[in-house]
Amino acid sequence: MSGWFSALRAIVGREALRFLHQRGRFLSALVRPLVWLVVFAAGFRAALGLSIIPPYQTYITYEVYIVPGLCGMIQLFNGMQSSLSLVYDREMGSMRLLMTSPLPRWWLLFCKLTAGVAVSILQVYAFLAIAAGFGIVLPPLGYLWAFPALVLSGLMLGALGLFISSTVRQLENFAGVMNFVIFPMFFLSTALYPLWKMAESSRLLRDICALNPFTHAVELIRFALYESLNGWALLWVASGFLVFFLLALWGYDPARSRPGRD
Amino acid sequence: MAEALRLENVSLSYGARQALDDVSFSVAPGRFCALLGPNGAGKSTLFGLMTRLLVTRTGRIEIAGHDIARAPRQALARIGVVFQQPTLDLDLTVARNMRYFAALHGLSGREAAIRIDAALDRLAMRERAGEKARALNGGHRRRMEIARALVHEPDLLLLDEPTVGLDAMSRKAITAHVHDLAEDGLSVLWATHLVDEIAPGDDVVVLHRGRVLRQAQASDIAGPAGLAEAFLAMTAEGGGA
Protein backbone atom coordinates (compact mmCIF):
# COMPACT_ATOMS: atom_id res chain seq x y z
CA MET A 1 0.00 0.00 0.00
CA SER A 2 2.92 2.38 0.70
CA GLY A 3 3.76 2.18 -3.00
CA TRP A 4 0.30 3.57 -3.78
CA PHE A 5 0.93 6.60 -1.59
CA SER A 6 4.39 7.14 -3.09
CA ALA A 7 2.65 7.48 -6.45
CA LEU A 8 0.02 9.81 -4.99
CA ARG A 9 2.70 12.04 -3.44
CA ALA A 10 4.71 12.12 -6.65
CA ILE A 11 1.75 12.93 -8.90
CA VAL A 12 0.38 15.65 -6.60
CA GLY A 13 3.89 17.10 -6.12
CA ARG A 14 4.52 17.17 -9.86
CA GLU A 15 1.22 18.89 -10.57
CA ALA A 16 1.77 21.47 -7.81
CA LEU A 17 5.28 22.20 -9.11
CA ARG A 18 3.99 22.53 -12.64
CA PHE A 19 1.32 24.97 -11.44
CA LEU A 20 3.79 27.10 -9.50
CA HIS A 21 6.09 27.25 -12.54
CA GLN A 22 3.21 28.54 -14.65
CA ARG A 23 2.83 31.97 -13.07
CA GLY A 24 0.50 33.11 -15.84
CA ARG A 25 -1.91 30.30 -15.02
CA PHE A 26 -1.89 31.19 -11.32
CA LEU A 27 -2.43 34.85 -12.10
CA SER A 28 -5.28 34.26 -14.53
CA ALA A 29 -6.88 31.82 -12.07
CA LEU A 30 -7.03 34.71 -9.58
CA VAL A 31 -7.74 37.61 -11.91
CA ARG A 32 -10.78 35.93 -13.53
CA PRO A 33 -12.93 35.68 -10.36
CA LEU A 34 -11.63 39.02 -9.09
CA VAL A 35 -12.84 40.77 -12.23
CA TRP A 36 -16.26 39.24 -11.65
CA LEU A 37 -16.20 40.25 -8.03
CA VAL A 38 -14.97 43.79 -8.42
CA VAL A 39 -16.38 44.84 -11.79
CA PHE A 40 -19.39 42.65 -12.54
CA ALA A 41 -20.76 42.50 -9.01
CA ALA A 42 -20.36 46.27 -8.53
CA GLY A 43 -22.32 46.89 -11.73
CA PHE A 44 -25.12 44.50 -10.86
CA ARG A 45 -25.35 45.46 -7.24
CA ALA A 46 -28.07 48.03 -7.89
CA ALA A 47 -29.92 46.00 -10.50
CA LEU A 48 -30.35 42.78 -8.52
CA GLY A 49 -32.31 42.79 -5.27
CA LEU A 50 -31.78 39.74 -3.10
CA SER A 51 -34.14 38.54 -0.41
CA ILE A 52 -32.99 36.68 2.66
CA ILE A 53 -32.51 33.02 1.70
CA PRO A 54 -30.66 30.26 3.53
CA PRO A 55 -27.85 30.09 4.53
CA TYR A 56 -27.94 33.89 4.89
CA GLN A 57 -29.65 35.28 7.98
CA THR A 58 -29.64 38.89 6.97
CA TYR A 59 -29.62 41.03 3.84
CA ILE A 60 -26.40 40.66 1.93
CA THR A 61 -24.83 42.59 -0.88
CA TYR A 62 -24.48 41.05 -4.33
CA GLU A 63 -20.69 40.77 -3.92
CA VAL A 64 -21.21 38.57 -0.89
CA TYR A 65 -23.72 36.44 -2.79
CA ILE A 66 -21.44 35.61 -5.71
CA VAL A 67 -18.31 34.68 -3.70
CA PRO A 68 -19.26 30.94 -3.39
CA GLY A 69 -20.15 30.87 -7.08
CA LEU A 70 -16.75 32.32 -7.94
CA CYS A 71 -15.07 29.67 -5.76
CA GLY A 72 -16.98 27.12 -7.84
CA MET A 73 -15.91 28.90 -11.03
CA ILE A 74 -12.26 28.61 -10.04
CA GLN A 75 -12.71 24.87 -9.57
CA LEU A 76 -14.68 24.51 -12.80
CA PHE A 77 -11.94 26.26 -14.80
CA ASN A 78 -9.28 24.29 -13.00
CA GLY A 79 -11.04 20.99 -13.74
CA MET A 80 -11.12 21.89 -17.44
CA GLN A 81 -7.50 23.12 -17.34
CA SER A 82 -6.39 19.78 -15.85
CA SER A 83 -8.38 18.05 -18.54
CA LEU A 84 -6.63 20.12 -21.20
CA SER A 85 -3.23 19.25 -19.77
CA LEU A 86 -4.18 15.56 -19.85
CA VAL A 87 -5.00 15.80 -23.55
CA TYR A 88 -1.67 17.60 -24.04
CA ASP A 89 0.15 14.91 -22.03
CA ARG A 90 -1.47 12.26 -24.17
CA GLU A 91 -0.44 13.98 -27.39
CA MET A 92 3.09 14.51 -26.06
CA GLY A 93 3.35 10.91 -24.87
CA SER A 94 3.93 11.49 -21.15
CA MET A 95 0.52 10.00 -20.34
CA ARG A 96 1.96 6.64 -21.42
CA LEU A 97 4.42 6.75 -18.55
CA LEU A 98 1.51 6.97 -16.12
CA MET A 99 -0.59 4.35 -17.86
CA THR A 100 2.17 1.73 -17.95
CA SER A 101 2.73 1.91 -14.20
CA PRO A 102 1.89 -1.39 -12.49
CA LEU A 103 -0.47 0.38 -10.06
CA PRO A 104 -4.20 0.03 -10.77
CA ARG A 105 -5.38 2.44 -13.43
CA TRP A 106 -8.27 3.72 -11.31
CA TRP A 107 -5.80 4.68 -8.62
CA LEU A 108 -3.51 6.48 -11.08
CA LEU A 109 -6.45 8.46 -12.42
CA PHE A 110 -7.62 9.19 -8.89
CA CYS A 111 -4.09 10.50 -8.09
CA LYS A 112 -4.29 12.81 -11.12
CA LEU A 113 -7.68 13.97 -9.93
CA THR A 114 -6.44 14.62 -6.40
CA ALA A 115 -3.53 16.63 -7.78
CA GLY A 116 -5.96 18.86 -9.69
CA VAL A 117 -8.16 19.29 -6.60
CA ALA A 118 -5.18 20.29 -4.46
CA VAL A 119 -4.21 22.96 -6.98
CA SER A 120 -7.81 24.24 -7.22
CA ILE A 121 -8.13 24.55 -3.44
CA LEU A 122 -4.90 26.55 -3.31
CA GLN A 123 -6.43 28.95 -5.83
CA VAL A 124 -9.75 29.21 -3.97
CA TYR A 125 -8.10 30.11 -0.67
CA ALA A 126 -5.86 32.67 -2.39
CA PHE A 127 -9.03 34.17 -3.91
CA LEU A 128 -10.87 34.20 -0.56
CA ALA A 129 -7.88 35.96 1.04
CA ILE A 130 -7.94 38.68 -1.65
CA ALA A 131 -11.74 38.97 -1.36
CA ALA A 132 -11.28 39.50 2.39
CA GLY A 133 -8.89 42.31 1.48
CA PHE A 134 -11.79 43.88 -0.47
CA GLY A 135 -13.91 43.71 2.68
CA ILE A 136 -15.83 40.50 1.93
CA VAL A 137 -15.14 38.65 5.14
CA LEU A 138 -16.95 35.38 5.84
CA PRO A 139 -17.55 33.71 9.24
CA PRO A 140 -14.10 32.57 10.49
CA LEU A 141 -15.09 28.92 10.88
CA GLY A 142 -16.68 29.01 7.44
CA TYR A 143 -13.20 29.02 5.88
CA LEU A 144 -12.55 25.74 7.67
CA TRP A 145 -15.95 24.21 6.91
CA ALA A 146 -15.48 25.05 3.27
CA PHE A 147 -12.45 22.78 2.97
CA PRO A 148 -14.25 19.40 2.76
CA ALA A 149 -16.90 20.97 0.53
CA LEU A 150 -14.18 22.23 -1.81
CA VAL A 151 -12.55 18.80 -1.85
CA LEU A 152 -15.80 17.16 -2.92
CA SER A 153 -16.81 19.81 -5.45
CA GLY A 154 -13.24 19.79 -6.82
CA LEU A 155 -13.39 16.01 -7.18
CA MET A 156 -16.69 16.20 -9.04
CA LEU A 157 -15.56 18.93 -11.44
CA GLY A 158 -12.15 17.30 -11.88
CA ALA A 159 -13.77 13.94 -12.67
CA LEU A 160 -15.93 15.68 -15.28
CA GLY A 161 -12.74 17.13 -16.80
CA LEU A 162 -11.10 13.70 -16.71
CA PHE A 163 -14.02 12.17 -18.54
CA ILE A 164 -13.99 14.94 -21.14
CA SER A 165 -10.25 14.47 -21.67
CA SER A 166 -10.84 10.78 -22.43
CA THR A 167 -13.27 11.67 -25.19
CA VAL A 168 -11.30 14.47 -26.85
CA ARG A 169 -8.83 13.04 -29.35
CA GLN A 170 -7.02 16.21 -30.36
CA LEU A 171 -5.93 19.33 -28.59
CA GLU A 172 -7.53 21.51 -31.28
CA ASN A 173 -11.00 20.23 -30.37
CA PHE A 174 -10.66 21.49 -26.84
CA ALA A 175 -11.78 25.08 -27.36
CA GLY A 176 -15.20 23.85 -28.46
CA VAL A 177 -15.52 21.69 -25.39
CA MET A 178 -14.72 24.66 -23.18
CA ASN A 179 -17.53 26.67 -24.78
CA PHE A 180 -20.01 23.85 -24.54
CA VAL A 181 -19.18 22.88 -20.96
CA ILE A 182 -17.88 25.81 -18.95
CA PHE A 183 -20.23 28.56 -20.04
CA PRO A 184 -23.56 26.68 -19.87
CA MET A 185 -22.55 25.11 -16.56
CA PHE A 186 -21.60 28.44 -15.05
CA PHE A 187 -24.45 30.60 -16.33
CA LEU A 188 -27.18 27.98 -15.79
CA SER A 189 -26.39 27.68 -12.11
CA THR A 190 -26.89 29.53 -8.85
CA ALA A 191 -23.40 31.03 -9.08
CA LEU A 192 -24.67 34.45 -10.21
CA TYR A 193 -28.36 34.48 -9.22
CA PRO A 194 -30.50 32.40 -6.88
CA LEU A 195 -33.01 29.89 -8.23
CA TRP A 196 -36.06 31.96 -7.29
CA LYS A 197 -34.70 34.86 -9.30
CA MET A 198 -34.27 32.59 -12.29
CA ALA A 199 -37.84 31.29 -11.83
CA GLU A 200 -39.15 34.83 -12.20
CA SER A 201 -38.00 34.89 -15.80
CA SER A 202 -38.44 31.25 -16.83
CA ARG A 203 -39.59 28.08 -15.07
CA LEU A 204 -37.71 25.97 -17.62
CA LEU A 205 -34.41 27.77 -17.00
CA ARG A 206 -34.97 27.40 -13.28
CA ASP A 207 -35.47 23.63 -13.70
CA ILE A 208 -32.34 23.33 -15.82
CA CYS A 209 -30.39 25.20 -13.15
CA ALA A 210 -31.75 22.88 -10.49
CA LEU A 211 -30.53 19.85 -12.45
CA ASN A 212 -27.08 21.28 -13.12
CA PRO A 213 -24.55 19.53 -10.86
CA PHE A 214 -22.52 22.75 -10.75
CA THR A 215 -25.47 24.46 -8.98
CA HIS A 216 -25.18 21.90 -6.20
CA ALA A 217 -21.42 22.29 -5.98
CA VAL A 218 -21.91 26.04 -5.53
CA GLU A 219 -24.65 25.53 -2.92
CA LEU A 220 -22.50 23.02 -1.03
CA ILE A 221 -19.69 25.58 -0.89
CA ARG A 222 -22.10 28.44 -0.05
CA PHE A 223 -23.64 26.61 2.94
CA ALA A 224 -20.23 25.40 4.14
CA LEU A 225 -18.85 28.95 4.06
CA TYR A 226 -21.68 29.85 6.47
CA GLU A 227 -20.96 26.89 8.73
CA SER A 228 -23.90 24.80 7.68
CA LEU A 229 -24.48 21.70 5.61
CA ASN A 230 -26.75 21.41 2.59
CA GLY A 231 -27.45 17.66 2.62
CA TRP A 232 -29.23 17.65 -0.73
CA ALA A 233 -26.29 19.39 -2.42
CA LEU A 234 -23.89 16.98 -0.74
CA LEU A 235 -25.83 14.03 -2.14
CA TRP A 236 -25.88 15.56 -5.63
CA VAL A 237 -22.19 16.39 -5.66
CA ALA A 238 -21.11 13.00 -4.26
CA SER A 239 -23.29 11.20 -6.82
CA GLY A 240 -22.01 13.50 -9.58
CA PHE A 241 -18.43 12.65 -8.64
CA LEU A 242 -19.17 8.94 -8.70
CA VAL A 243 -20.89 9.06 -12.08
CA PHE A 244 -18.23 11.25 -13.73
CA PHE A 245 -15.38 9.19 -12.29
CA LEU A 246 -16.93 5.93 -13.50
CA LEU A 247 -17.37 7.49 -16.93
CA ALA A 248 -13.71 8.60 -16.87
CA LEU A 249 -12.59 5.06 -15.98
CA TRP A 250 -14.63 3.77 -18.87
CA GLY A 251 -13.09 6.45 -21.10
CA TYR A 252 -9.56 5.40 -20.13
CA ASP A 253 -10.21 1.66 -20.46
CA PRO A 254 -7.42 0.25 -22.68
CA ALA A 255 -9.99 -1.86 -24.51
CA ARG A 256 -11.34 1.42 -25.95
CA SER A 257 -7.94 2.67 -27.11
CA ARG A 258 -6.92 2.69 -30.74
CA PRO A 259 -3.62 1.62 -32.24
CA GLY A 260 -1.09 4.35 -33.01
CA ARG A 261 1.28 4.48 -35.90
CA ASP A 262 4.65 2.74 -36.33
CA MET B 1 12.89 -20.56 -16.35
CA ALA B 2 10.03 -18.65 -18.00
CA GLU B 3 10.75 -16.81 -21.21
CA ALA B 4 11.07 -13.05 -20.81
CA LEU B 5 8.36 -12.51 -23.39
CA ARG B 6 6.03 -14.89 -25.14
CA LEU B 7 3.37 -14.00 -27.70
CA GLU B 8 0.96 -16.64 -28.95
CA ASN B 9 -1.38 -16.08 -31.89
CA VAL B 10 -1.88 -12.38 -31.18
CA SER B 11 -4.20 -10.62 -33.60
CA LEU B 12 -5.75 -7.18 -33.55
CA SER B 13 -8.02 -5.63 -36.07
CA TYR B 14 -9.12 -2.07 -36.08
CA GLY B 15 -12.24 -1.63 -38.16
CA ALA B 16 -11.55 -3.32 -41.47
CA ARG B 17 -7.77 -3.02 -41.01
CA GLN B 18 -5.92 -6.05 -39.68
CA ALA B 19 -3.12 -4.40 -37.66
CA LEU B 20 -1.68 -7.69 -36.34
CA ASP B 21 -2.33 -11.13 -37.78
CA ASP B 22 -1.58 -14.24 -35.71
CA VAL B 23 1.71 -12.96 -34.28
CA SER B 24 3.73 -15.50 -32.28
CA PHE B 25 7.32 -15.21 -31.07
CA SER B 26 9.31 -15.23 -27.87
CA VAL B 27 12.33 -13.57 -26.29
CA ALA B 28 14.62 -15.82 -24.25
CA PRO B 29 16.10 -14.54 -20.97
CA GLY B 30 19.25 -12.46 -21.45
CA ARG B 31 18.84 -12.13 -25.22
CA PHE B 32 18.83 -9.04 -27.45
CA CYS B 33 15.93 -9.54 -29.83
CA ALA B 34 15.33 -7.07 -32.66
CA LEU B 35 11.78 -6.61 -33.90
CA LEU B 36 12.60 -5.64 -37.46
CA GLY B 37 9.92 -4.22 -39.71
CA PRO B 38 9.33 -1.38 -42.15
CA ASN B 39 7.11 1.56 -41.26
CA GLY B 40 3.51 0.44 -40.83
CA ALA B 41 4.49 -3.16 -40.03
CA GLY B 42 2.60 -3.08 -36.71
CA LYS B 43 5.57 -2.63 -34.33
CA SER B 44 4.06 0.23 -32.33
CA THR B 45 0.71 -1.55 -32.15
CA LEU B 46 2.50 -4.57 -30.77
CA PHE B 47 4.23 -2.32 -28.20
CA GLY B 48 0.83 -0.94 -27.26
CA LEU B 49 -0.38 -4.48 -26.54
CA MET B 50 2.75 -5.47 -24.62
CA THR B 51 2.44 -2.38 -22.40
CA ARG B 52 -1.37 -2.71 -22.05
CA LEU B 53 -2.05 0.65 -23.63
CA LEU B 54 -4.11 -1.49 -26.00
CA VAL B 55 -5.83 -4.79 -25.40
CA THR B 56 -6.92 -7.61 -27.66
CA ARG B 57 -9.15 -10.60 -27.10
CA THR B 58 -7.26 -12.73 -29.61
CA GLY B 59 -4.06 -14.42 -28.49
CA ARG B 60 -1.96 -14.40 -25.38
CA ILE B 61 0.94 -12.26 -24.16
CA GLU B 62 3.11 -13.41 -21.27
CA ILE B 63 5.80 -11.32 -19.63
CA ALA B 64 8.19 -13.23 -17.36
CA GLY B 65 5.48 -15.88 -17.01
CA HIS B 66 2.64 -13.42 -16.21
CA ASP B 67 -0.29 -13.30 -18.60
CA ILE B 68 -0.90 -9.60 -19.28
CA ALA B 69 -4.67 -10.12 -19.60
CA ARG B 70 -5.04 -11.97 -16.30
CA ALA B 71 -2.31 -10.40 -14.18
CA PRO B 72 -1.63 -7.01 -15.81
CA ARG B 73 -0.01 -5.44 -12.75
CA GLN B 74 2.51 -8.27 -12.25
CA ALA B 75 3.29 -8.24 -15.97
CA LEU B 76 3.75 -4.45 -16.13
CA ALA B 77 5.99 -4.55 -13.05
CA ARG B 78 8.41 -6.76 -14.97
CA ILE B 79 8.92 -4.52 -17.99
CA GLY B 80 10.85 -1.32 -18.59
CA VAL B 81 9.68 0.69 -21.59
CA VAL B 82 11.29 3.32 -23.79
CA PHE B 83 8.70 4.74 -26.14
CA GLN B 84 9.46 6.14 -29.56
CA GLN B 85 8.10 9.51 -28.48
CA PRO B 86 10.11 11.05 -25.60
CA THR B 87 8.26 11.03 -22.27
CA LEU B 88 10.47 13.32 -20.20
CA ASP B 89 9.37 16.31 -18.17
CA LEU B 90 11.82 18.82 -19.65
CA ASP B 91 11.43 21.29 -16.77
CA LEU B 92 12.52 18.76 -14.17
CA THR B 93 16.06 17.62 -13.46
CA VAL B 94 17.23 14.17 -14.48
CA ALA B 95 17.05 13.03 -10.84
CA ARG B 96 13.51 14.37 -10.38
CA ASN B 97 12.34 12.70 -13.57
CA MET B 98 13.80 9.45 -12.27
CA ARG B 99 12.19 9.88 -8.83
CA TYR B 100 8.80 10.55 -10.39
CA PHE B 101 9.05 7.36 -12.42
CA ALA B 102 10.29 5.35 -9.40
CA ALA B 103 7.24 6.57 -7.43
CA LEU B 104 4.93 5.39 -10.21
CA HIS B 105 6.43 1.96 -9.57
CA GLY B 106 5.84 2.29 -5.84
CA LEU B 107 9.47 3.08 -4.97
CA SER B 108 10.46 5.97 -2.73
CA GLY B 109 13.03 7.19 -0.21
CA ARG B 110 16.38 5.49 0.19
CA GLU B 111 15.53 2.44 -1.85
CA ALA B 112 14.54 4.61 -4.83
CA ALA B 113 17.71 6.74 -4.44
CA ILE B 114 19.98 3.69 -4.49
CA ARG B 115 18.27 2.23 -7.54
CA ILE B 116 18.29 5.55 -9.39
CA ASP B 117 22.04 5.98 -8.79
CA ALA B 118 22.67 2.42 -9.97
CA ALA B 119 20.58 2.89 -13.13
CA LEU B 120 22.29 6.21 -13.97
CA ASP B 121 25.69 4.58 -13.40
CA ARG B 122 24.78 1.78 -15.78
CA LEU B 123 24.20 4.30 -18.56
CA ALA B 124 27.11 6.58 -17.54
CA MET B 125 24.68 9.39 -16.72
CA ARG B 126 25.21 9.90 -12.99
CA GLU B 127 27.13 13.16 -13.31
CA ARG B 128 24.14 14.66 -15.12
CA ALA B 129 21.61 13.88 -12.37
CA GLY B 130 21.31 17.54 -11.35
CA GLU B 131 20.81 18.91 -14.86
CA LYS B 132 17.42 19.81 -16.26
CA ALA B 133 16.24 17.40 -18.94
CA ARG B 134 15.88 20.36 -21.31
CA ALA B 135 19.65 20.97 -21.11
CA LEU B 136 20.51 17.46 -22.36
CA ASN B 137 21.15 16.68 -26.01
CA GLY B 138 19.02 14.09 -27.84
CA GLY B 139 21.42 11.21 -27.17
CA HIS B 140 21.64 11.91 -23.46
CA ARG B 141 17.88 12.31 -23.17
CA ARG B 142 17.48 8.84 -24.66
CA ARG B 143 20.11 7.42 -22.33
CA MET B 144 18.24 8.95 -19.41
CA GLU B 145 15.03 7.34 -20.59
CA ILE B 146 16.76 3.97 -20.80
CA ALA B 147 18.24 4.45 -17.30
CA ARG B 148 14.78 5.37 -16.06
CA ALA B 149 13.28 2.22 -17.55
CA LEU B 150 15.78 0.18 -15.50
CA VAL B 151 15.05 1.74 -12.09
CA HIS B 152 12.58 -0.96 -10.99
CA GLU B 153 14.96 -3.71 -12.22
CA PRO B 154 12.73 -5.22 -14.91
CA ASP B 155 13.23 -8.61 -16.57
CA LEU B 156 12.47 -7.25 -20.01
CA LEU B 157 13.37 -3.93 -21.63
CA LEU B 158 11.13 -2.84 -24.48
CA LEU B 159 12.43 -0.11 -26.81
CA ASP B 160 10.31 1.23 -29.65
CA GLU B 161 12.63 2.69 -32.31
CA PRO B 162 14.73 4.40 -29.64
CA THR B 163 17.24 5.92 -32.06
CA VAL B 164 14.73 7.92 -34.11
CA GLY B 165 15.97 11.48 -34.58
CA LEU B 166 19.48 10.85 -33.21
CA ASP B 167 22.73 11.56 -35.04
CA ALA B 168 24.93 8.66 -36.18
CA MET B 169 27.27 8.85 -33.19
CA SER B 170 24.48 8.88 -30.57
CA ARG B 171 22.70 6.09 -32.41
CA LYS B 172 25.80 3.93 -32.31
CA ALA B 173 26.40 4.68 -28.62
CA ILE B 174 22.81 3.90 -27.59
CA THR B 175 22.78 0.67 -29.61
CA ALA B 176 26.06 -0.41 -27.98
CA HIS B 177 24.79 0.46 -24.49
CA VAL B 178 21.69 -1.66 -24.88
CA HIS B 179 23.67 -4.58 -26.30
CA ASP B 180 25.85 -4.35 -23.18
CA LEU B 181 22.75 -4.52 -21.00
CA ALA B 182 21.71 -7.73 -22.76
CA GLU B 183 25.18 -9.17 -22.21
CA ASP B 184 24.74 -8.44 -18.51
CA GLY B 185 21.64 -10.67 -18.53
CA LEU B 186 18.75 -8.31 -19.31
CA SER B 187 16.25 -9.42 -21.98
CA VAL B 188 15.71 -6.79 -24.65
CA LEU B 189 13.14 -6.32 -27.39
CA TRP B 190 14.32 -3.55 -29.70
CA ALA B 191 11.95 -2.41 -32.44
CA THR B 192 13.64 -0.93 -35.50
CA HIS B 193 13.60 -0.63 -39.25
CA LEU B 194 17.38 -0.12 -39.45
CA VAL B 195 19.40 -3.30 -39.94
CA ASP B 196 22.70 -1.70 -38.94
CA GLU B 197 21.49 -1.62 -35.32
CA ILE B 198 21.44 -5.43 -35.24
CA ALA B 199 24.53 -7.53 -34.37
CA PRO B 200 25.09 -10.94 -36.05
CA GLY B 201 24.46 -12.79 -32.79
CA ASP B 202 21.13 -11.06 -32.03
CA ASP B 203 17.77 -12.75 -32.41
CA VAL B 204 15.56 -11.16 -35.05
CA VAL B 205 11.80 -11.23 -35.57
CA VAL B 206 10.83 -9.87 -38.98
CA LEU B 207 7.40 -8.25 -38.91
CA HIS B 208 5.68 -7.09 -42.05
CA ARG B 209 2.09 -5.97 -42.55
CA GLY B 210 1.15 -7.29 -39.14
CA ARG B 211 2.59 -10.76 -39.71
CA VAL B 212 5.77 -12.45 -38.51
CA LEU B 213 7.74 -13.46 -41.58
CA ARG B 214 10.62 -15.07 -39.73
CA GLN B 215 12.29 -15.51 -36.34
CA ALA B 216 15.94 -16.62 -36.24
CA GLN B 217 19.42 -15.41 -35.35
CA ALA B 218 20.52 -12.41 -37.43
CA SER B 219 23.44 -14.28 -39.03
CA ASP B 220 21.09 -17.07 -40.15
CA ILE B 221 18.66 -14.64 -41.73
CA ALA B 222 21.44 -12.61 -43.35
CA GLY B 223 22.94 -15.42 -45.45
CA PRO B 224 25.69 -14.49 -47.93
CA ALA B 225 23.96 -11.29 -49.16
CA GLY B 226 23.78 -9.64 -45.75
CA LEU B 227 20.89 -8.75 -43.49
CA ALA B 228 19.87 -5.58 -45.34
CA GLU B 229 19.43 -7.45 -48.64
CA ALA B 230 17.67 -10.37 -46.99
CA PHE B 231 15.28 -8.00 -45.20
CA LEU B 232 14.51 -6.10 -48.39
CA ALA B 233 13.93 -9.32 -50.31
CA MET B 234 11.66 -10.70 -47.61
CA THR B 235 9.49 -7.59 -47.33
CA ALA B 236 9.34 -7.23 -51.12
CA GLU B 237 8.14 -10.85 -51.40
CA GLY B 238 5.60 -10.09 -48.73
CA GLY B 239 4.21 -7.34 -50.95
CA GLY B 240 6.00 -4.40 -49.36
CA ALA B 241 5.61 -0.84 -50.60
XYZ file of C-alpha atoms in Angstrom, chain A residues 55-256:
202
model
C -27.852 30.093 4.532
C -27.936 33.895 4.887
C -29.654 35.282 7.980
C -29.639 38.888 6.967
C -29.617 41.035 3.844
C -26.400 40.655 1.929
C -24.828 42.588 -0.882
C -24.478 41.047 -4.334
C -20.692 40.774 -3.922
C -21.208 38.566 -0.892
C -23.720 36.442 -2.789
C -21.441 35.610 -5.709
C -18.314 34.676 -3.699
C -19.255 30.937 -3.393
C -20.153 30.868 -7.084
C -16.751 32.317 -7.941
C -15.066 29.670 -5.765
C -16.983 27.115 -7.842
C -15.913 28.898 -11.027
C -12.255 28.611 -10.043
C -12.714 24.873 -9.567
C -14.678 24.510 -12.797
C -11.937 26.258 -14.802
C -9.278 24.295 -12.996
C -11.042 20.991 -13.744
C -11.119 21.886 -17.436
C -7.503 23.118 -17.340
C -6.388 19.782 -15.850
C -8.380 18.045 -18.535
C -6.631 20.119 -21.202
C -3.230 19.250 -19.765
C -4.179 15.559 -19.850
C -5.003 15.800 -23.545
C -1.674 17.602 -24.035
C 0.151 14.914 -22.029
C -1.466 12.263 -24.165
C -0.444 13.983 -27.386
C 3.086 14.507 -26.062
C 3.351 10.908 -24.872
C 3.925 11.486 -21.149
C 0.519 9.999 -20.340
C 1.965 6.642 -21.416
C 4.416 6.746 -18.545
C 1.512 6.967 -16.121
C -0.589 4.353 -17.863
C 2.167 1.726 -17.951
C 2.728 1.907 -14.201
C 1.891 -1.391 -12.491
C -0.466 0.380 -10.064
C -4.197 0.032 -10.774
C -5.375 2.438 -13.428
C -8.275 3.719 -11.312
C -5.800 4.680 -8.615
C -3.507 6.483 -11.076
C -6.452 8.463 -12.423
C -7.617 9.194 -8.892
C -4.094 10.504 -8.089
C -4.286 12.806 -11.124
C -7.683 13.974 -9.932
C -6.438 14.618 -6.398
C -3.534 16.627 -7.778
C -5.961 18.856 -9.688
C -8.164 19.290 -6.603
C -5.179 20.289 -4.459
C -4.212 22.961 -6.981
C -7.808 24.241 -7.223
C -8.132 24.549 -3.441
C -4.903 26.551 -3.307
C -6.429 28.951 -5.827
C -9.749 29.207 -3.969
C -8.100 30.115 -0.669
C -5.862 32.666 -2.391
C -9.030 34.175 -3.913
C -10.865 34.196 -0.556
C -7.884 35.964 1.038
C -7.943 38.678 -1.646
C -11.744 38.971 -1.355
C -11.280 39.503 2.391
C -8.891 42.312 1.476
C -11.787 43.883 -0.465
C -13.909 43.710 2.678
C -15.831 40.499 1.927
C -15.144 38.648 5.142
C -16.953 35.384 5.842
C -17.552 33.709 9.240
C -14.103 32.572 10.487
C -15.090 28.921 10.876
C -16.676 29.010 7.442
C -13.200 29.022 5.885
C -12.546 25.741 7.668
C -15.950 24.207 6.914
C -15.483 25.048 3.267
C -12.449 22.785 2.972
C -14.248 19.396 2.756
C -16.902 20.973 0.528
C -14.179 22.232 -1.814
C -12.553 18.803 -1.846
C -15.804 17.160 -2.917
C -16.811 19.810 -5.445
C -13.242 19.791 -6.819
C -13.392 16.009 -7.181
C -16.691 16.199 -9.036
C -15.564 18.928 -11.444
C -12.147 17.300 -11.879
C -13.774 13.942 -12.670
C -15.926 15.676 -15.277
C -12.744 17.129 -16.795
C -11.098 13.705 -16.708
C -14.021 12.165 -18.540
C -13.992 14.936 -21.142
C -10.246 14.470 -21.675
C -10.836 10.783 -22.425
C -13.274 11.669 -25.195
C -11.302 14.471 -26.847
C -8.831 13.038 -29.354
C -7.016 16.206 -30.357
C -5.933 19.333 -28.592
C -7.533 21.507 -31.282
C -10.997 20.234 -30.367
C -10.658 21.492 -26.844
C -11.779 25.082 -27.356
C -15.195 23.851 -28.465
C -15.523 21.693 -25.392
C -14.724 24.661 -23.183
C -17.526 26.672 -24.780
C -20.012 23.846 -24.543
C -19.185 22.880 -20.961
C -17.878 25.814 -18.946
C -20.231 28.560 -20.044
C -23.557 26.678 -19.867
C -22.547 25.109 -16.560
C -21.603 28.443 -15.050
C -24.453 30.599 -16.327
C -27.176 27.980 -15.792
C -26.393 27.684 -12.110
C -26.889 29.534 -8.854
C -23.400 31.030 -9.079
C -24.670 34.453 -10.214
C -28.358 34.479 -9.222
C -30.497 32.396 -6.879
C -33.007 29.890 -8.233
C -36.059 31.958 -7.286
C -34.696 34.860 -9.298
C -34.273 32.592 -12.288
C -37.838 31.286 -11.834
C -39.147 34.831 -12.197
C -38.002 34.890 -15.802
C -38.439 31.248 -16.829
C -39.589 28.078 -15.066
C -37.706 25.973 -17.615
C -34.409 27.773 -17.004
C -34.970 27.397 -13.281
C -35.470 23.626 -13.696
C -32.344 23.325 -15.821
C -30.385 25.202 -13.154
C -31.747 22.875 -10.488
C -30.534 19.850 -12.452
C -27.078 21.281 -13.118
C -24.547 19.530 -10.861
C -22.523 22.751 -10.747
C -25.467 24.456 -8.980
C -25.179 21.904 -6.203
C -21.415 22.293 -5.985
C -21.915 26.040 -5.535
C -24.651 25.531 -2.921
C -22.504 23.016 -1.032
C -19.691 25.582 -0.886
C -22.104 28.435 -0.048
C -23.640 26.611 2.936
C -20.233 25.399 4.145
C -18.852 28.947 4.061
C -21.676 29.848 6.468
C -20.957 26.886 8.729
C -23.905 24.797 7.680
C -24.478 21.701 5.607
C -26.747 21.409 2.593
C -27.451 17.663 2.622
C -29.230 17.653 -0.734
C -26.294 19.394 -2.421
C -23.892 16.975 -0.735
C -25.829 14.029 -2.141
C -25.880 15.558 -5.631
C -22.187 16.392 -5.661
C -21.114 13.005 -4.257
C -23.290 11.203 -6.825
C -22.014 13.495 -9.578
C -18.432 12.649 -8.636
C -19.173 8.938 -8.700
C -20.891 9.062 -12.080
C -18.233 11.251 -13.735
C -15.385 9.187 -12.288
C -16.926 5.930 -13.502
C -17.372 7.489 -16.935
C -13.708 8.597 -16.875
C -12.590 5.056 -15.980
C -14.628 3.768 -18.873
C -13.094 6.445 -21.104
C -9.557 5.403 -20.128
C -10.215 1.659 -20.459
C -7.419 0.248 -22.680
C -9.990 -1.862 -24.512
C -11.341 1.417 -25.950
